[in-house]
PDB file of C-alpha atoms in Angstrom:
ATOM      1  CA  GLY A   1     112.167  80.977  76.466  1.00 55.00           C
ATOM      2  CA  LEU A   2     113.544  82.299  79.739  1.00 54.00           C
ATOM      3  CA  PRO A   3     116.492  84.681  79.671  1.00 54.00           C
ATOM      4  CA  ILE A   4     119.697  82.981  80.694  1.00 52.00           C
ATOM      5  CA  CYS A   5     121.198  84.287  83.883  1.00 50.00           C
ATOM      6  CA  THR A   6     124.884  84.794  83.153  1.00 47.00           C
ATOM      7  CA  PHE A   7     126.108  85.375  86.680  1.00 45.00           C
ATOM      8  CA  GLY A   8     125.514  84.080  90.165  1.00 42.00           C
ATOM      9  CA  SER A   9     123.557  81.114  88.901  1.00 38.00           C
ATOM     10  CA  LYS A  10     125.737  78.585  90.696  1.00 40.00           C
ATOM     11  CA  ALA A  11     125.975  80.490  93.949  1.00 41.00           C
ATOM     12  CA  ARG A  12     122.281  81.286  94.334  1.00 45.00           C
ATOM     13  CA  LYS A  13     119.382  81.532  92.036  1.00 52.00           C
ATOM     14  CA  GLY A  14     118.621  85.010  90.831  1.00 57.00           C
ATOM     15  CA  GLY A  15     115.415  86.474  89.563  1.00 71.00           C
ATOM     16  CA  GLU A  16     113.282  86.402  92.701  1.00 83.00           C
ATOM     17  CA  LYS A  17     111.050  89.441  92.993  1.00 91.00           C
ATOM     18  CA  MET A  18     109.711  90.857  96.208  1.00 95.00           C
ATOM     19  CA  LYS A  19     107.469  93.798  97.074  1.00 96.00           C
ATOM     20  CA  VAL A  20     109.136  96.179  99.486  1.00 97.00           C
ATOM     21  CA  LYS A  21     108.748  99.572 101.069  1.00 97.00           C
ATOM     22  CA  ILE A  22     111.620 102.010 100.786  1.00 97.00           C
ATOM     23  CA  ARG A  23     112.257 104.879 103.164  1.00 97.00           C
ATOM     24  CA  LEU A  24     114.706 107.569 102.100  1.00 96.00           C
ATOM     25  CA  LYS A  25     115.844 110.073 104.693  1.00 97.00           C
ATOM     26  CA  SER A  26     117.924 112.925 103.405  1.00 96.00           C
ATOM     27  CA  LYS A  27     119.894 115.592 105.278  1.00 97.00           C
ATOM     28  CA  GLN A  28     121.318 118.231 103.014  1.00 96.00           C
ATOM     29  CA  LYS A  29     123.481 121.093 104.202  1.00 96.00           C
ATOM     30  CA  ILE A  30     123.505 123.982 101.752  1.00 93.00           C
ATOM     31  CA  GLY A  31     125.648 126.751 103.134  1.00 89.00           C
ATOM     32  CA  GLU A  32     124.372 127.264 106.673  1.00 91.00           C
ATOM     33  CA  GLU A  33     120.933 125.817 105.960  1.00 95.00           C
ATOM     34  CA  LEU A  34     119.986 122.271 106.814  1.00 96.00           C
ATOM     35  CA  ASP A  35     117.280 120.698 104.703  1.00 95.00           C
ATOM     36  CA  GLU A  36     115.759 117.417 105.886  1.00 97.00           C
ATOM     37  CA  PHE A  37     113.104 115.258 104.322  1.00 94.00           C
ATOM     38  CA  THR A  38     111.786 111.695 104.326  1.00 97.00           C
ATOM     39  CA  ILE A  39     110.217 109.896 101.381  1.00 94.00           C
ATOM     40  CA  GLU A  40     108.393 106.575 101.539  1.00 96.00           C
ATOM     41  CA  GLU A  41     107.554 104.636  98.395  1.00 96.00           C
ATOM     42  CA  LYS A  42     106.600 101.103  97.432  1.00 97.00           C
ATOM     43  CA  GLY A  43     108.862  99.212  95.098  1.00 97.00           C
ATOM     44  CA  VAL A  44     110.019  95.874  93.785  1.00 96.00           C
ATOM     45  CA  LEU A  45     113.282  94.247  94.812  1.00 97.00           C
ATOM     46  CA  LEU A  46     114.920  91.844  92.383  1.00 96.00           C
ATOM     47  CA  ASN A  47     117.707  89.409  93.192  1.00 94.00           C
ATOM     48  CA  ARG A  48     120.310  89.623  90.409  1.00 92.00           C
ATOM     49  CA  GLY A  49     122.809  87.217  91.946  1.00 89.00           C
ATOM     50  CA  LYS A  50     125.734  89.579  92.644  1.00 90.00           C
ATOM     51  CA  SER A  51     123.469  92.516  93.366  1.00 96.00           C
ATOM     52  CA  TYR A  52     119.927  93.505  94.264  1.00 97.00           C
ATOM     53  CA  LEU A  53     117.928  95.902  92.135  1.00 96.00           C
ATOM     54  CA  LEU A  54     115.213  98.075  93.654  1.00 97.00           C
ATOM     55  CA  SER A  55     112.743  99.673  91.289  1.00 96.00           C
ATOM     56  CA  TYR A  56     110.284 102.418  92.319  1.00 95.00           C
ATOM     57  CA  PHE A  57     108.587 105.606  91.162  1.00 93.00           C
ATOM     58  CA  GLN A  58     109.053 109.003  92.793  1.00 88.00           C
ATOM     59  CA  ASP A  59     107.246 112.053  91.383  1.00 85.00           C
ATOM     60  CA  ASN A  60     106.335 109.977  88.316  1.00 87.00           C
ATOM     61  CA  ILE A  61     110.007 109.382  87.587  1.00 87.00           C
ATOM     62  CA  HIS A  62     111.259 105.824  87.576  1.00 92.00           C
ATOM     63  CA  HIS A  63     114.240 105.252  89.861  1.00 93.00           C
ATOM     64  CA  SER A  64     116.326 102.172  90.243  1.00 95.00           C
ATOM     65  CA  LEU A  65     118.817 101.549  93.010  1.00 96.00           C
ATOM     66  CA  GLU A  66     121.231  98.703  92.538  1.00 97.00           C
ATOM     67  CA  PHE A  67     122.885  97.504  95.720  1.00 97.00           C
ATOM     68  CA  PHE A  68     126.316  95.847  95.757  1.00 97.00           C
ATOM     69  CA  PRO A  69     126.826  95.111  99.477  1.00 95.00           C
ATOM     70  CA  SER A  70     130.035  93.118  98.991  1.00 94.00           C
ATOM     71  CA  GLU A  71     131.605  96.130  97.254  1.00 95.00           C
ATOM     72  CA  ASN A  72     130.016  98.809  99.486  1.00 96.00           C
ATOM     73  CA  LYS A  73     128.633 100.316  96.311  1.00 97.00           C
ATOM     74  CA  LEU A  74     125.300 101.755  95.206  1.00 97.00           C
ATOM     75  CA  VAL A  75     124.190 102.646  91.671  1.00 97.00           C
ATOM     76  CA  MET A  76     121.229 104.915  91.011  1.00 94.00           C
ATOM     77  CA  MET A  77     119.556 105.316  87.649  1.00 91.00           C
ATOM     78  CA  ARG A  78     116.622 107.516  86.619  1.00 87.00           C
ATOM     79  CA  ASN A  79     114.138 106.706  83.865  1.00 86.00           C
ATOM     80  CA  TRP A  80     116.105 103.669  82.702  1.00 83.00           C
ATOM     81  CA  LYS A  81     118.693 106.012  81.155  1.00 83.00           C
ATOM     82  CA  GLU A  82     122.385 105.091  81.258  1.00 82.00           C
ATOM     83  CA  THR A  83     123.120 108.845  81.039  1.00 82.00           C
ATOM     84  CA  GLN A  84     121.190 109.377  84.289  1.00 84.00           C
ATOM     85  CA  ARG A  85     123.261 106.832  86.174  1.00 91.00           C
ATOM     86  CA  VAL A  86     125.231 107.727  89.302  1.00 95.00           C
ATOM     87  CA  GLU A  87     127.647 105.370  91.044  1.00 96.00           C
ATOM     88  CA  TYR A  88     128.265 105.871  94.735  1.00 97.00           C
ATOM     89  CA  LEU A  89     131.531 104.339  95.874  1.00 97.00           C
ATOM     90  CA  SER A  90     133.753 105.707  98.623  1.00 97.00           C
ATOM     91  CA  GLY A  91     136.424 108.031  97.224  1.00 96.00           C
ATOM     92  CA  ILE A  92     134.897 108.234  93.734  1.00 96.00           C
ATOM     93  CA  LYS A  93     133.607 111.450  92.159  1.00 96.00           C
ATOM     94  CA  TRP A  94     130.938 110.711  89.560  1.00 95.00           C
ATOM     95  CA  SER A  95     129.756 113.343  87.077  1.00 94.00           C
ATOM     96  CA  VAL A  96     126.451 113.359  85.234  1.00 93.00           C
ATOM     97  CA  ASP A  97     124.290 115.785  83.260  1.00 91.00           C
ATOM     98  CA  TYR A  98     121.317 115.566  85.581  1.00 84.00           C
ATOM     99  CA  GLU A  99     117.992 116.082  83.854  1.00 82.00           C
ATOM    100  CA  THR A 100     115.675 118.510  85.621  1.00 80.00           C
ATOM    101  CA  GLU A 101     112.526 120.357  84.598  1.00 81.00           C
ATOM    102  CA  LEU A 102     114.772 123.297  83.743  1.00 85.00           C
ATOM    103  CA  GLY A 103     117.010 121.228  81.471  1.00 88.00           C
ATOM    104  CA  ALA A 104     120.216 119.278  82.009  1.00 88.00           C
ATOM    105  CA  MET A 105     122.482 120.383  84.817  1.00 89.00           C
ATOM    106  CA  PRO A 106     126.080 119.174  85.207  1.00 92.00           C
ATOM    107  CA  LEU A 107     126.399 117.670  88.677  1.00 93.00           C
ATOM    108  CA  SER A 108     129.161 115.720  90.397  1.00 95.00           C
ATOM    109  CA  PHE A 109     128.670 113.376  93.325  1.00 96.00           C
ATOM    110  CA  ASP A 110     131.815 113.027  95.437  1.00 97.00           C
ATOM    111  CA  THR A 111     131.111 110.029  97.666  1.00 98.00           C
ATOM    112  CA  LYS A 112     132.679 110.072 101.101  1.00 98.00           C
ATOM    113  CA  GLU A 113     131.176 106.812 102.341  1.00 97.00           C
ATOM    114  CA  VAL A 114     128.734 104.054 101.495  1.00 97.00           C
ATOM    115  CA  LYS A 115     128.012 101.898 104.511  1.00 97.00           C
ATOM    116  CA  TYR A 116     125.642  98.933 104.675  1.00 97.00           C
ATOM    117  CA  LEU A 117     124.414  98.919 108.276  1.00 97.00           C
ATOM    118  CA  TYR A 118     122.773  95.567 107.754  1.00 94.00           C
ATOM    119  CA  GLU A 119     121.611  93.644 104.751  1.00 94.00           C
ATOM    120  CA  GLU A 120     119.181  90.780 104.549  1.00 95.00           C
ATOM    121  CA  PHE A 121     118.128  91.468 100.990  1.00 95.00           C
ATOM    122  CA  SER A 122     116.807  87.931 100.590  1.00 92.00           C
ATOM    123  CA  ALA A 123     114.250  88.774 103.297  1.00 94.00           C
ATOM    124  CA  GLY A 124     113.559  92.208 101.801  1.00 96.00           C
ATOM    125  CA  ARG A 125     115.407  94.072 104.534  1.00 96.00           C
ATOM    126  CA  ALA A 126     118.406  96.347 104.396  1.00 97.00           C
ATOM    127  CA  GLU A 127     119.662  99.677 105.573  1.00 98.00           C
ATOM    128  CA  LEU A 128     122.534 101.731 104.316  1.00 98.00           C
ATOM    129  CA  ARG A 129     123.979 105.141 104.811  1.00 98.00           C
ATOM    130  CA  LEU A 130     125.528 107.275 102.162  1.00 97.00           C
ATOM    131  CA  SER A 131     127.379 110.564 102.446  1.00 98.00           C
ATOM    132  CA  TYR A 132     128.547 112.674  99.547  1.00 97.00           C
ATOM    133  CA  LEU A 133     129.398 116.188  98.462  1.00 97.00           C
ATOM    134  CA  LEU A 134     127.388 117.611  95.598  1.00 95.00           C
ATOM    135  CA  TYR A 135     129.125 119.834  93.061  1.00 96.00           C
ATOM    136  CA  GLN A 136     127.603 121.952  90.316  1.00 92.00           C
ATOM    137  CA  PHE A 137     129.947 123.461  87.722  1.00 86.00           C
ATOM    138  CA  GLU A 138     132.826 122.196  89.904  1.00 85.00           C
ATOM    139  CA  GLU A 139     131.584 124.242  92.859  1.00 93.00           C
ATOM    140  CA  MET A 140     130.528 122.459  96.030  1.00 95.00           C
ATOM    141  CA  ILE A 141     126.859 123.258  96.647  1.00 94.00           C
ATOM    142  CA  ALA A 142     125.734 120.719  99.240  1.00 96.00           C
ATOM    143  CA  GLU A 143     126.795 118.132 101.778  1.00 97.00           C
ATOM    144  CA  THR A 144     124.355 115.257 101.750  1.00 97.00           C
ATOM    145  CA  GLU A 145     123.680 112.348 104.070  1.00 97.00           C
ATOM    146  CA  LEU A 146     121.206 109.789 102.846  1.00 97.00           C
ATOM    147  CA  SER A 147     119.777 106.873 104.764  1.00 98.00           C
ATOM    148  CA  ILE A 148     118.050 104.160 102.721  1.00 97.00           C
ATOM    149  CA  ALA A 149     115.963 101.524 104.485  1.00 98.00           C
ATOM    150  CA  ILE A 150     114.048  98.675 102.881  1.00 97.00           C
ATOM    151  CA  PHE A 151     111.262  96.675 104.520  1.00 97.00           C
ATOM    152  CA  PRO A 152     109.268  93.711 103.213  1.00 96.00           C
ATOM    153  CA  LEU A 153     105.659  94.414 102.214  1.00 92.00           C
ATOM    154  CA  LYS A 154     103.063  91.831 103.073  1.00 79.00           C
ATOM    155  CA  GLY A 155     100.716  90.642 100.359  1.00 61.00           C
TER     156      GLY A 155
END
């Protein structure tokens, strides 16, 4: 049988999947150095009723981004692991033991702002901006600005 959708079923039907392209632009200030990069990946966007879930692979690691536009919130998870989950919400500092090739590293993400510039998730389009301070062992190591844009993929 089909799984029962427990939320959002009256408001709009969930469960629609769509192929999208995601573009991540990151500006990271570490001390006096500015590090900038752009990543483009293909992914799948799923309507979950109250949120939209984007699933993609980057460097052979599965990432999911769950967008909550009505709450100005973003949740990132790596490799389907609850322990690798980071919530970005303005004014919230979120700590996680971040798994790297060199082992787990305690990091904290102190979110300054999550701003949805526009969101038409139902059409596979959205753009948001995220700014946070990154702490390691309670010491601030980077200021990060991240822009996330989603575009529909044809075919």
